[in-house]
């Protein structure tokens, strides 16, 4: 069996990932001292709204190693 695993930077809509059986592990987004999971705790529109509210830019980080290990 072949399975596809990616992180949320692939920007695959959830309905497409579900239909194709793709596992998407969320990137981490740091905003103002908080770390949020892309597509779980914060969505793209909220990230873009943040740009207009503050000069501090969100920082993206890859998923943690143990998050990939849990999938595999």
mmCIF file of C-alpha atoms in Angstrom, residues 16-72:
data_model
loop_
_atom_site.group_PDB
_atom_site.id
_atom_site.type_symbol
_atom_site.label_atom_id
_atom_site.label_comp_id
_atom_site.label_asym_id
_atom_site.label_seq_id
_atom_site.Cartn_x
_atom_site.Cartn_y
_atom_site.Cartn_z
ATOM 1 C CA UNK A 16 -9.283 16.819 -1.412
ATOM 2 C CA UNK A 17 -6.913 15.263 1.140
ATOM 3 C CA UNK A 18 -9.806 13.262 2.619
ATOM 4 C CA UNK A 19 -10.997 12.063 -0.775
ATOM 5 C CA UNK A 20 -7.501 10.974 -1.829
ATOM 6 C CA UNK A 21 -6.440 9.569 1.542
ATOM 7 C CA UNK A 22 -3.612 12.093 1.995
ATOM 8 C CA UNK A 23 -2.463 12.687 5.557
ATOM 9 C CA UNK A 24 -1.686 16.371 6.182
ATOM 10 C CA UNK A 25 0.358 17.242 9.254
ATOM 11 C CA UNK A 26 -0.141 20.897 10.234
ATOM 12 C CA UNK A 27 2.740 23.366 10.146
ATOM 13 C CA UNK A 28 3.198 25.410 13.285
ATOM 14 C CA UNK A 29 2.614 29.175 13.095
ATOM 15 C CA UNK A 30 4.110 31.419 15.774
ATOM 16 C CA UNK A 31 2.193 34.658 16.300
ATOM 17 C CA UNK A 32 2.843 36.965 19.230
ATOM 18 C CA UNK A 33 4.277 34.317 21.537
ATOM 19 C CA UNK A 34 1.634 31.708 20.688
ATOM 20 C CA UNK A 35 2.266 28.613 18.614
ATOM 21 C CA UNK A 36 -0.755 27.535 16.573
ATOM 22 C CA UNK A 37 -1.320 24.632 14.181
ATOM 23 C CA UNK A 38 -2.077 25.637 10.609
ATOM 24 C CA UNK A 39 -5.604 24.623 9.654
ATOM 25 C CA UNK A 40 -6.413 23.432 13.182
ATOM 26 C CA UNK A 41 -5.969 26.366 15.572
ATOM 27 C CA UNK A 42 -5.786 29.070 12.893
ATOM 28 C CA UNK A 43 -6.806 29.255 9.244
ATOM 29 C CA UNK A 44 -5.223 31.140 6.353
ATOM 30 C CA UNK A 45 -7.645 34.059 6.500
ATOM 31 C CA UNK A 46 -6.782 34.621 10.178
ATOM 32 C CA UNK A 47 -3.076 34.553 9.368
ATOM 33 C CA UNK A 48 -3.546 37.169 6.637
ATOM 34 C CA UNK A 49 -5.666 39.358 8.943
ATOM 35 C CA UNK A 50 -2.790 39.323 11.411
ATOM 36 C CA UNK A 51 -0.599 41.119 8.852
ATOM 37 C CA UNK A 52 -2.935 44.126 8.856
ATOM 38 C CA UNK A 53 -3.099 44.322 12.660
ATOM 39 C CA UNK A 54 0.586 44.302 13.607
ATOM 40 C CA UNK A 55 4.072 44.849 12.233
ATOM 41 C CA UNK A 56 5.249 41.523 13.700
ATOM 42 C CA UNK A 57 5.038 38.829 11.056
ATOM 43 C CA UNK A 58 3.905 35.271 11.766
ATOM 44 C CA UNK A 59 6.694 32.702 11.606
ATOM 45 C CA UNK A 60 6.089 29.233 10.217
ATOM 46 C CA UNK A 61 7.831 26.165 11.588
ATOM 47 C CA UNK A 62 7.729 22.578 10.378
ATOM 48 C CA UNK A 63 5.759 19.964 12.270
ATOM 49 C CA UNK A 64 7.612 18.353 15.154
ATOM 50 C CA UNK A 65 9.448 15.091 14.584
ATOM 51 C CA UNK A 66 7.132 13.160 16.896
ATOM 52 C CA UNK A 67 4.125 14.314 14.837
ATOM 53 C CA UNK A 68 5.585 12.585 11.783
ATOM 54 C CA UNK A 69 6.526 9.552 13.874
ATOM 55 C CA UNK A 70 2.927 9.204 15.052
ATOM 56 C CA UNK A 71 1.739 9.092 11.441
ATOM 57 C CA UNK A 72 4.344 6.569 10.350
#
